[in-house]
Amino acid sequence: MNRIQSLFEQKENKVLSFYCTAGYPRLQDTLPVLTALQAAGADMIEIGIPFSDPLADGPVIQESSAVALANGMNLQELFRQLKDVREQVSVPLILMGYLNPLLQYGVSRFCRDAAACGIDGLIIPDLPLEEYRREWQHAMEAYGLNMIFLVTPFTPQERLREIDECSSGFLYMVTTAGTTGGSIGPDEATKRYFSFIKEQRLNRPVMAGFGIRDKPGFDQACAYVNGAIVGSGLIRVLQQYPDKGEIVIRDFVHSFF
Amino acid sequence: MNFTIDENGYYGHYGGAYIPEILRTNIVALKQQFLALRDDPDFNAAYDRLLRDYVGRPSPLYYAPRLSERYGATIYLKREDLNHTGSHKINNTIGQVLLARHMGKRHILAETGAGQHGVATATVAALMEMQCTVFMGETDIARQQPNVEKMRLLGATVVPVTSGSKTLKDAANEAIRYWIHYPADTHYVIGSVIGPDPYPDMVAHFQSVISSEIRQQLLSEEGVACPHAVIACVGGGSNAAGAFYHFLEEEQVQLIGVEAAGKGVDSGHTAATIATGSAGVIHGSKTLLMQDSDGQIKEPYSISAGLDYPGIGPLHAHLHETGRASFLQATDEEALQAAFLLMRMEGIIPAIESAHALAALEKLSFSNTGPVVVCLSGRGDKDMDAYIRAAPASFKNHQL
Ligand SMILES: Cc1ncc(COP(=O)(O)O)c(C=O)c1O
């Protein structure tokens, strides 16, 4: 059983996960940010691999990617930084990245190096199920990595079931039509979508993401699904990290409790 | 060899639909609708009628006597520059907006580089009573100002894009992001044979009218349907795909694509994807693209906003890999010289994109071959600033 599965065995609700961009705000901040998030009480962390053309991201994460790339972040550097991450960080770690940099690195080499660092799962927002089966499934299973797929308000029920079957770890429920960095409303459509997902009684745990930026949003999501992922909200806070230090991370994480 | 798309949306190794899950429902519906209507007599009657009465098709296949003499060949120009809105782009736009109307969409999105696709889309949106939003990089807004004004006059909202290199690639990124926000009532009219399946096949289909007319026109002019060679410029590759389409299986016809070399293929300031790129995924398609060793997409450069794109349609990647087509490169300077030559020898001011195709004539030799067709994809009104700036001193002498 990997760390993601144990997490959901121990904790079925209010699972709090954060997204941070590797190499942001400064190149060497990746590891200190991870340890600070864990120390503050994060249950799980997604590490974003910066890309020049992040199609599913809004301005805040786009900007953080551009800064990280300018800082010199790339996959070699990331795996160097994460080599001994498991000596300090025990929560599940997920790499989130767009397909093209991973393809250039090589599918099986990427899976091998991620697994060697103790990464538990992958999220690849522009990798559809069909291509996953063709080019990724074999390598990911061989290296014991979970594949976390996204489902959206526009995913038909039948496909939702199919994605649930193929996912391991958990399902990433995109809360609304949009890129990252929006915010979920308490509107009827959002509630209906959350209820629909809850009623499906899916095999995998469900984490809501996109638009969860504060405690009301987190609590709203947790009324229906296992937990939520906070991305742009944290990135905005990290802008103050070089000056103010870990306290900004701790205060932000605690604001969700 | 097989040059048609397979059921998974691939040409050989290239193509597919690498898109965020949220757009999948749209893409699947679009593909179903396209496959249902592509052979529908009523749909095609409406499309053909608009091409004839609104666009002014068939576009002439013009025998260019002085160019022919200069290059020692029989050279024809396929005059897409004479279409309504000034380029081949409208062939595709009319097809896609008709399709969008069938699907009940009310809002049309487009990316644009040179502004030709943006103007064509704004035009057809006005005609068909649709709301229209066009994404255009700030760099391109500055260098193609007349087209920006045209789009606004036609009722479109032009959204300046400030990310990345502020050109075509970034405009497409923003259009896709916008589409992710409003997938239900919006159709994204991609302007070239790029993007996720079914776009490359669909855009090639709507542009294939170019080669179907060339066949008929050559037959009546020369008594043969097939030319010796077809030459077209390649940004994403839609005018080339349309000009090649009905010759793909006729292996005696040489197919020649011309990429923008910018300041030179090895200068670091280029948009020559085939010459400098490698396989990867851009804008939802597995194809050749310009990237660094980390898989970050490189910012391209060309004087021509319409060719300033770091990828190429998957069909062209396949044609290159199989050797069915050959791809040449023309620099900014070579394109400008070819444009000036056409002005002075044939009295035609070409789009700077199309001038890249003309520049290939300098690099090829045609002795005793059959007719050579150059696709003149657009006219040069939008490029007057660049031409005036670069014109040789002798051109600027207005004094009597
Ligand atoms: C006149 C003209 N030709 C060619 C192109 C390049 O596009 P494609 O390669 O899709 O034909 C453009 C694009 O804006 C254009 O305006």
XYZ file of C-alpha atoms and ligand atoms in Angstrom:
673
model
C 0.000 0.000 0.000
C 1.459 3.371 -0.844
C 1.266 6.554 1.182
C -1.800 7.881 -0.650
C -3.850 4.806 0.171
C -2.715 4.799 3.805
C -3.637 8.450 4.110
C -7.212 7.821 3.002
C -7.446 4.728 5.220
C -6.539 6.812 8.231
C -8.444 9.911 7.300
C -11.656 9.832 5.335
C -12.613 13.453 5.574
C -11.092 16.918 5.697
C -7.981 15.785 3.866
C -6.071 19.000 3.191
C -3.657 19.077 0.277
C -1.571 21.894 -1.192
C -0.049 22.620 -4.577
C 3.295 24.391 -4.838
C 5.434 25.091 -7.886
C 8.894 23.484 -7.827
C 11.700 26.044 -7.700
C 9.383 28.832 -6.524
C 9.734 31.521 -5.300
C 13.486 30.781 -5.391
C 15.170 27.766 -6.971
C 16.181 26.218 -3.645
C 12.820 26.815 -1.910
C 11.213 23.549 -3.042
C 12.285 21.446 -0.064
C 11.874 24.099 2.651
C 8.332 24.770 1.389
C 7.494 21.051 1.538
C 8.794 20.674 5.086
C 7.016 23.829 6.208
C 3.731 22.602 4.710
C 4.067 19.262 6.463
C 5.037 20.865 9.763
C 1.989 23.116 9.557
C -0.317 20.131 9.088
C -0.757 19.530 5.348
C -1.950 15.975 4.673
C -0.604 15.710 1.136
C 1.375 17.887 -1.298
C 1.394 18.293 -5.065
C 4.619 19.550 -6.551
C 4.080 21.387 -9.836
C 6.661 20.944 -12.581
C 6.915 24.307 -14.336
C 6.085 24.464 -18.052
C 6.321 27.265 -20.588
C 2.718 26.833 -21.761
C 0.509 25.718 -18.849
C -2.889 25.532 -20.577
C -5.030 24.592 -17.594
C -3.602 27.249 -15.284
C -4.720 30.764 -14.489
C -2.428 33.779 -14.116
C -1.111 33.044 -10.589
C 0.267 29.583 -11.352
C 1.350 30.670 -14.849
C 3.415 33.406 -13.279
C 4.935 31.049 -10.700
C 5.908 28.654 -13.517
C 7.581 31.430 -15.446
C 9.520 32.487 -12.328
C 10.553 28.905 -11.581
C 11.774 28.384 -15.155
C 13.714 31.637 -15.015
C 15.200 30.388 -11.721
C 16.542 27.394 -13.645
C 14.127 24.701 -12.544
C 13.962 21.587 -14.713
C 13.427 17.882 -14.109
C 17.086 17.043 -13.481
C 17.255 19.780 -10.888
C 13.946 18.752 -9.323
C 14.997 15.138 -8.905
C 18.316 16.342 -7.441
C 16.419 18.440 -4.921
C 14.039 15.607 -4.072
C 16.689 12.889 -3.785
C 16.548 12.744 0.007
C 13.098 14.270 0.486
C 11.857 11.166 2.270
C 14.316 11.769 5.115
C 12.313 14.877 5.957
C 8.836 14.558 4.482
C 6.470 11.661 5.127
C 3.151 12.899 3.679
C 2.150 11.643 0.223
C 3.846 13.580 -2.577
C 2.431 13.937 -6.050
C 4.107 15.398 -9.106
C 1.883 17.471 -11.350
C 3.193 18.375 -14.765
C 2.231 18.939 -18.377
C 3.069 16.230 -20.823
C 5.746 17.722 -23.070
C 8.609 18.104 -20.557
C 7.881 14.583 -19.308
C 7.975 13.169 -22.834
C 11.332 14.796 -23.492
C 12.694 13.346 -20.256
C 11.333 9.945 -21.285
C 8.261 8.187 -19.905
C 9.951 5.307 -18.150
C 12.976 7.303 -17.036
C 10.635 9.856 -15.518
C 8.626 7.205 -13.669
C 11.809 5.549 -12.446
C 13.364 8.757 -11.118
C 10.116 9.932 -9.524
C 9.667 6.596 -7.761
C 13.308 6.628 -6.623
C 12.665 9.939 -4.821
C 9.638 8.495 -3.077
C 6.965 10.164 -5.183
C 3.585 8.448 -4.783
C 1.531 9.612 -7.719
C 1.268 11.720 -10.858
C -1.213 14.222 -12.240
C -0.779 15.057 -15.923
C -3.575 17.414 -16.928
C -3.104 17.051 -20.674
C -2.750 13.278 -20.723
C -6.083 11.716 -21.665
C -7.093 8.281 -20.464
C -6.609 6.780 -23.915
C -2.969 7.899 -24.191
C -2.308 6.938 -20.593
C -3.269 3.387 -21.423
C -1.109 3.334 -24.515
C 2.056 4.967 -23.270
C 2.087 5.379 -19.487
C 0.166 2.723 -17.602
C 2.800 0.044 -17.919
C 5.695 2.166 -16.649
C 3.668 3.713 -13.846
C 2.511 0.376 -12.549
C 6.009 -1.043 -12.818
C 7.294 1.752 -10.570
C 4.321 1.703 -8.212
C 3.119 5.197 -9.037
C -0.545 6.141 -8.693
C -2.268 7.892 -11.567
C -4.663 10.624 -10.554
C -7.112 11.688 -13.247
C -9.205 14.825 -13.355
C -12.977 14.777 -13.688
C -14.991 17.896 -14.419
C -18.595 19.144 -14.408
C -18.658 18.232 -18.108
C -17.483 14.648 -17.719
C -20.384 12.363 -18.661
C -21.413 9.775 -16.077
C -20.185 6.824 -18.082
C -16.759 8.349 -18.530
C -16.657 9.271 -14.858
C -17.024 5.587 -14.037
C -14.348 4.638 -16.533
C -11.924 7.213 -15.110
C -12.720 6.020 -11.593
C -11.785 2.485 -12.670
C -8.466 3.595 -14.145
C -7.406 5.986 -11.402
C -5.398 4.878 -8.465
C -4.907 6.920 -5.312
C -7.794 9.343 -5.660
C -9.911 11.244 -8.196
C -9.257 14.913 -8.726
C -12.607 16.660 -8.971
C -12.290 19.942 -10.855
C -14.963 22.036 -9.132
C -16.023 24.372 -11.948
C -15.372 25.112 -15.589
C -12.219 27.153 -15.475
C -8.470 27.243 -15.130
C -6.766 27.251 -11.725
C -7.088 30.317 -9.541
C -10.831 30.995 -9.673
C -13.080 30.516 -6.694
C -16.027 28.230 -6.060
C -19.312 29.814 -5.237
C -22.048 28.508 -2.966
C -24.328 28.554 -6.044
C -26.839 25.867 -6.964
C -24.868 24.494 -9.912
C -21.801 23.886 -7.745
C -23.897 22.224 -5.058
C -25.634 20.056 -7.624
C -22.303 18.945 -9.044
C -20.896 18.131 -5.597
C -24.064 16.164 -4.745
C -23.864 14.312 -8.034
C -20.270 13.257 -7.341
C -21.149 12.177 -3.812
C -24.089 10.087 -5.019
C -21.919 8.195 -7.487
C -20.293 6.218 -4.649
C -17.045 6.065 -6.580
C -14.336 3.505 -5.840
C -11.634 6.080 -5.239
C -11.547 8.863 -2.682
C -12.336 12.263 -4.218
C -10.375 15.469 -3.685
C -11.837 18.738 -4.942
C -9.537 21.246 -6.577
C -9.524 24.513 -8.607
C -11.068 27.431 -6.781
C -10.566 26.269 -3.167
C -8.803 29.178 -1.531
C -10.125 29.515 2.042
C -11.834 27.717 4.899
C -15.415 28.300 3.698
C -14.533 26.773 0.328
C -12.694 23.900 1.977
C -15.574 23.168 4.350
C -18.069 23.354 1.510
C -16.080 20.761 -0.466
C -15.578 18.522 2.578
C -19.349 18.320 3.083
C -19.434 16.175 -0.067
C -15.999 14.706 -0.802
C -12.924 13.514 1.091
C -10.952 16.721 0.976
C -9.596 19.480 -1.189
C -6.489 20.837 -2.847
C -5.389 24.447 -2.489
C -3.120 25.820 -5.229
C -3.163 29.452 -6.322
C -4.028 30.579 -2.779
C -0.784 29.098 -1.489
C 1.251 30.428 -4.409
C 0.037 33.939 -3.593
C 1.182 33.454 0.015
C 4.561 32.080 -1.102
C 5.306 35.418 -2.738
C 5.953 36.673 0.817
C 7.971 33.641 1.853
C 11.477 34.932 1.084
C 10.927 37.944 3.371
C 8.749 36.572 6.096
C 9.740 32.905 6.246
C 7.819 29.797 7.278
C 5.368 31.672 9.402
C 3.390 32.722 6.312
C 3.012 29.075 5.319
C 2.028 28.027 8.830
C -0.546 30.784 9.199
C -2.043 29.995 5.811
C -2.330 26.243 6.479
C -3.808 26.911 9.922
C -6.442 29.195 8.434
C -8.092 26.028 7.046
C -8.445 24.365 10.467
C 1.227 5.248 -48.352
C -1.693 6.471 -46.330
C -2.240 10.139 -45.651
C -5.724 10.065 -44.221
C -6.325 10.340 -40.533
C -6.918 7.107 -38.610
C -9.856 6.465 -36.285
C -7.870 7.611 -33.253
C -7.058 10.912 -34.901
C -3.467 10.170 -35.956
C -1.497 10.597 -39.144
C 1.124 7.910 -38.574
C 2.752 8.855 -35.261
C 1.344 12.349 -35.148
C -1.940 13.826 -33.980
C -4.229 12.695 -31.163
C -6.075 14.829 -28.647
C -3.920 15.804 -25.654
C -6.337 18.101 -23.923
C -7.521 18.845 -20.417
C -10.446 16.595 -19.502
C -12.835 19.537 -19.360
C -12.603 20.035 -23.134
C -13.067 16.405 -23.998
C -16.849 16.534 -24.195
C -16.595 19.418 -26.666
C -14.004 17.692 -28.787
C -15.978 14.463 -28.933
C -19.169 16.315 -29.885
C -17.317 18.336 -32.506
C -15.860 15.233 -34.091
C -19.252 13.519 -34.222
C -20.861 16.579 -35.761
C -18.086 17.029 -38.301
C -18.184 13.392 -39.378
C -21.972 13.547 -39.644
C -22.006 16.714 -41.748
C -18.925 16.444 -43.936
C -20.862 14.418 -46.491
C -24.271 15.900 -45.821
C -25.729 17.336 -49.054
C -27.586 20.208 -47.363
C -24.592 21.242 -45.293
C -22.324 21.124 -48.328
C -24.807 23.047 -50.461
C -24.854 25.841 -47.873
C -21.042 25.786 -47.624
C -20.486 25.752 -51.394
C -22.974 28.544 -51.927
C -21.214 30.809 -49.446
C -17.846 29.992 -50.990
C -19.197 30.992 -54.381
C -21.352 34.041 -53.600
C -19.686 35.400 -50.495
C -16.019 34.452 -50.828
C -15.929 34.672 -54.622
C -14.724 31.175 -55.368
C -13.357 29.594 -57.412
C -10.269 31.713 -56.935
C -8.378 32.179 -60.224
C -5.444 30.017 -61.170
C -3.346 32.677 -62.790
C -0.555 31.904 -65.251
C 2.292 34.242 -64.283
C 4.147 34.968 -67.541
C 7.042 37.031 -66.270
C 7.770 34.820 -63.271
C 7.599 31.838 -65.616
C 10.119 33.418 -67.897
C 12.433 34.315 -65.054
C 12.485 30.827 -63.577
C 12.236 28.893 -66.831
C 9.080 27.114 -65.756
C 5.344 27.244 -66.239
C 4.259 28.989 -63.065
C 0.696 29.385 -61.894
C -0.441 31.305 -58.853
C -3.475 30.063 -56.957
C -5.052 33.376 -56.071
C -6.340 32.887 -52.516
C -5.420 36.551 -52.046
C -8.504 37.457 -54.060
C -10.917 35.818 -51.610
C -13.174 38.011 -49.518
C -11.133 39.092 -46.454
C -7.909 38.576 -48.364
C -6.675 35.066 -47.675
C -7.446 31.352 -47.659
C -8.459 31.500 -43.990
C -12.118 32.156 -44.763
C -12.561 28.742 -46.436
C -12.110 27.139 -43.033
C -13.934 29.768 -41.045
C -17.137 29.440 -43.038
C -17.098 25.673 -42.622
C -16.487 25.792 -38.884
C -18.970 28.544 -38.101
C -21.664 26.695 -40.075
C -20.814 23.621 -38.008
C -20.941 25.630 -34.773
C -24.369 26.937 -35.719
C -25.570 23.373 -36.226
C -24.288 22.565 -32.752
C -26.299 25.426 -31.255
C -23.245 27.465 -30.249
C -23.696 31.211 -29.884
C -20.180 32.403 -29.269
C -17.133 31.987 -31.504
C -13.506 32.162 -30.364
C -10.428 32.444 -32.532
C -6.702 32.943 -32.150
C -4.944 34.970 -34.759
C -1.381 35.804 -35.743
C -1.420 37.928 -38.884
C -5.008 38.827 -38.149
C -6.219 37.141 -41.352
C -7.888 34.310 -39.484
C -9.238 36.800 -36.961
C -10.728 38.988 -39.686
C -12.182 35.966 -41.483
C -13.744 34.734 -38.250
C -15.096 38.158 -37.255
C -16.570 38.470 -40.759
C -18.365 35.137 -40.722
C -19.505 35.678 -37.124
C -21.125 38.946 -38.221
C -22.748 37.194 -41.162
C -24.130 34.394 -39.002
C -25.101 36.541 -36.004
C -22.648 35.087 -33.544
C -20.719 36.758 -30.766
C -16.992 36.727 -31.587
C -13.884 37.017 -29.408
C -10.435 37.003 -31.000
C -7.199 36.470 -29.061
C -4.138 38.153 -30.516
C -0.639 38.590 -29.133
C 0.454 42.143 -28.347
C 3.427 41.830 -30.693
C 1.071 40.924 -33.527
C -1.415 43.654 -32.627
C 1.403 46.135 -33.139
C 2.582 44.721 -36.459
C -0.818 43.981 -38.037
C -2.774 47.051 -36.908
C -5.111 47.346 -39.930
C -6.489 43.883 -39.238
C -7.116 44.737 -35.584
C -9.209 47.709 -36.667
C -11.090 45.569 -39.172
C -11.999 42.999 -36.548
C -13.293 45.696 -34.230
C -15.335 47.317 -37.007
C -16.842 43.922 -37.737
C -18.037 43.682 -34.146
C -15.484 41.303 -32.650
C -13.825 41.785 -29.282
C -10.053 41.650 -29.716
C -8.294 40.474 -26.546
C -4.596 41.424 -26.377
C -2.439 38.540 -25.125
C 0.567 39.444 -23.008
C 1.915 36.025 -22.009
C 5.022 34.361 -23.489
C 6.276 35.770 -26.773
C 2.941 37.615 -27.245
C 2.420 35.983 -30.643
C 0.341 33.216 -32.211
C 1.236 30.409 -29.787
C 0.252 32.536 -26.822
C -2.963 33.648 -28.499
C -3.893 29.973 -28.947
C -3.093 29.294 -25.266
C -5.423 32.083 -24.174
C -8.182 30.986 -26.540
C -7.977 27.474 -25.065
C -8.044 28.848 -21.505
C -11.094 30.925 -22.331
C -12.753 27.877 -23.872
C -12.098 25.945 -20.652
C -14.137 28.594 -18.833
C -17.067 28.566 -21.253
C -17.161 25.150 -22.874
C -20.929 24.845 -23.165
C -21.992 27.588 -25.556
C -18.677 28.394 -27.207
C -16.948 27.024 -30.276
C -13.243 27.579 -30.799
C -12.473 28.099 -34.495
C -8.830 27.042 -34.784
C -7.284 28.740 -37.795
C -4.858 26.129 -39.008
C -4.378 22.362 -39.254
C -3.174 22.254 -35.658
C -4.800 21.435 -32.321
C -6.429 18.268 -31.022
C -8.261 15.794 -33.234
C -10.606 16.526 -35.100
C -9.236 20.002 -35.915
C -6.315 19.055 -38.188
C -8.514 16.822 -40.336
C -11.466 19.210 -40.279
C -9.451 22.290 -41.249
C -7.679 20.346 -44.012
C -11.082 19.220 -45.278
C -12.434 22.775 -45.450
C -9.230 24.015 -47.125
C -9.167 21.142 -49.621
C -11.296 23.249 -51.955
C -7.981 24.850 -52.978
C -6.564 21.690 -54.545
C -9.871 20.512 -55.910
C -10.104 23.767 -57.885
C -6.453 23.546 -58.952
C -7.147 20.144 -60.509
C -10.104 21.385 -62.516
C -8.423 24.612 -63.548
C -5.213 22.908 -64.644
C -7.170 20.378 -66.593
C -8.852 23.092 -68.604
C -5.700 25.219 -68.996
C -3.057 22.552 -69.519
C -5.020 19.394 -70.225
C -3.603 17.662 -67.144
C -5.061 17.569 -63.649
C -1.750 17.173 -61.866
C 1.010 19.764 -61.754
C 4.685 18.925 -61.478
C 4.879 20.630 -58.084
C 2.761 22.501 -55.557
C 4.460 25.067 -53.325
C 2.887 26.635 -50.238
C 4.044 28.437 -47.125
C 3.618 26.648 -43.812
C 2.798 28.285 -40.500
C 0.509 25.731 -38.932
C 0.031 24.483 -42.456
C -3.576 25.066 -43.516
C -3.078 26.626 -46.924
C -0.444 23.988 -47.651
C -2.764 21.194 -46.477
C -5.527 22.565 -48.717
C -3.216 22.949 -51.714
C -1.708 19.452 -51.245
C -4.887 17.609 -50.294
C -6.092 16.179 -53.614
C -2.529 15.437 -54.719
C -1.446 13.464 -51.665
C -2.076 10.148 -53.393
C -0.629 11.325 -56.722
C 2.946 10.549 -55.911
C 4.347 12.130 -59.084
C 3.283 15.558 -57.780
C 6.048 17.154 -55.730
C 4.689 18.764 -52.590
C 6.846 21.542 -51.204
C 6.180 23.384 -47.949
C 8.107 26.532 -47.097
C 8.752 27.461 -43.483
C 9.790 30.827 -42.106
C 13.500 30.784 -41.291
C 13.340 34.236 -39.698
C 16.880 35.560 -39.432
C 18.253 32.153 -40.478
C 17.629 28.547 -39.502
C 20.603 28.509 -37.121
C 20.276 32.079 -35.878
C 18.145 31.301 -32.838
C 15.545 33.641 -34.341
C 13.492 31.339 -36.498
C 10.106 29.719 -36.893
C 11.396 26.797 -38.986
C 9.810 23.946 -37.063
C 10.714 21.094 -39.385
C 14.310 22.248 -39.684
C 14.870 22.810 -35.963
C 12.108 20.956 -34.113
C 11.506 17.532 -32.642
C 8.509 15.451 -31.615
C 6.389 16.545 -28.687
C 2.958 17.828 -27.754
C 1.711 21.362 -28.411
C -1.852 22.691 -28.342
C -3.298 19.238 -27.942
C -1.480 17.502 -30.763
C 1.553 15.247 -30.945
C 3.664 16.750 -33.687
C 6.989 18.421 -34.418
C 7.703 21.535 -32.410
C 10.518 23.843 -31.436
C 11.590 23.056 -27.894
C 14.634 23.042 -25.664
C 16.165 19.905 -24.143
C 13.833 20.246 -21.127
C 10.739 20.171 -23.328
C 9.958 23.855 -22.816
C 8.487 25.367 -25.959
C 10.762 27.869 -27.664
C 9.617 31.290 -28.672
C 9.686 31.465 -32.446
C 10.580 34.424 -34.583
C 9.564 35.457 -38.086
C 8.848 38.759 -39.791
C 5.580 37.102 -40.749
C 3.033 37.006 -37.934
C 1.150 34.192 -39.673
C 4.188 31.905 -39.782
C 5.501 32.831 -36.335
C 4.468 29.568 -34.674
C 6.696 26.953 -32.961
C 4.699 23.935 -34.154
C 3.313 22.491 -37.353
C 0.176 20.482 -38.087
C 0.491 16.723 -37.512
C -0.289 16.022 -41.181
C 2.853 17.913 -42.182
C 4.948 16.148 -39.541
C 3.750 12.908 -41.136
C 4.386 14.112 -44.699
C 7.892 15.070 -43.629
C 8.576 11.802 -41.853
C 7.352 9.706 -44.774
C 9.169 11.895 -47.293
C 5.931 12.563 -49.185
C 6.488 16.307 -48.964
C 9.707 18.255 -48.742
C 10.130 21.353 -46.644
C 12.329 24.323 -47.448
C 13.057 27.419 -45.419
C 13.023 31.076 -46.455
C 14.426 33.928 -44.366
C 12.737 37.278 -43.723
C 15.022 38.836 -46.275
C 14.363 36.205 -48.946
C 10.623 36.577 -48.425
C 10.825 40.363 -48.732
C 12.822 40.090 -51.967
C 10.317 37.603 -53.383
C 7.470 39.946 -52.462
C 9.138 42.907 -54.178
C 9.792 40.782 -57.238
C 6.125 39.792 -57.481
C 5.054 43.417 -57.124
C 7.279 44.562 -59.948
C 6.924 41.590 -62.271
C 3.266 40.614 -61.896
C 1.657 43.629 -60.260
C 0.561 41.714 -57.183
C 1.309 42.667 -53.581
C 1.378 39.355 -51.685
C 1.008 38.700 -47.965
C 4.428 38.346 -46.352
C 3.451 34.745 -45.470
C 2.773 33.879 -49.104
C 6.028 35.573 -50.107
C 7.854 32.752 -48.316
C 6.345 30.297 -50.806
C 7.448 32.523 -53.695
C 10.975 32.656 -52.255
C 11.263 28.907 -52.801
C 11.277 29.508 -56.560
C 14.822 30.872 -56.160
C 15.928 27.636 -54.518
C 14.436 25.126 -56.935
C 15.201 24.317 -60.517
C 12.516 23.281 -62.942
C 13.859 22.418 -66.337
C 11.325 21.019 -68.784
C 8.896 20.047 -66.122
C 5.135 20.395 -66.061
C 3.297 23.282 -64.444
C 4.275 24.519 -61.018
C 1.555 25.902 -58.758
C 2.378 28.366 -55.986
C -0.357 28.970 -53.447
C -0.648 32.716 -53.026
C -2.372 32.392 -49.671
C -3.101 36.063 -49.049
C -2.682 39.670 -50.051
C -0.316 42.216 -48.629
C -2.527 45.075 -47.406
C -1.776 44.168 -43.797
C 1.969 44.170 -44.493
C 2.330 47.628 -45.986
C 4.341 48.936 -43.020
C 6.897 46.164 -43.289
C 7.140 46.568 -47.058
C 7.524 50.331 -46.907
C 10.249 49.990 -44.277
C 12.160 47.359 -46.240
C 11.653 48.623 -49.779
C 14.869 49.259 -51.727
C 15.782 52.913 -52.120
C 14.929 52.796 -55.817
C 11.299 51.944 -54.919
C 10.987 55.065 -52.806
C 11.720 57.563 -55.489
C 8.435 59.334 -56.093
C 9.879 62.425 -57.723
C 8.987 63.118 -61.304
C -1.905 34.945 -45.863
C -1.523 33.859 -44.936
N -0.861 32.807 -45.407
C -0.467 31.792 -44.604
C -0.712 31.813 -43.251
C -0.203 30.693 -42.413
O -1.169 29.790 -41.999
P -1.237 28.337 -42.573
O 0.120 27.746 -42.477
O -2.216 27.659 -41.682
O -1.714 28.391 -43.953
C -1.420 32.895 -42.705
C -1.713 32.948 -41.274
O -2.114 33.894 -40.685
C -1.819 33.942 -43.567
O -2.481 35.011 -43.095
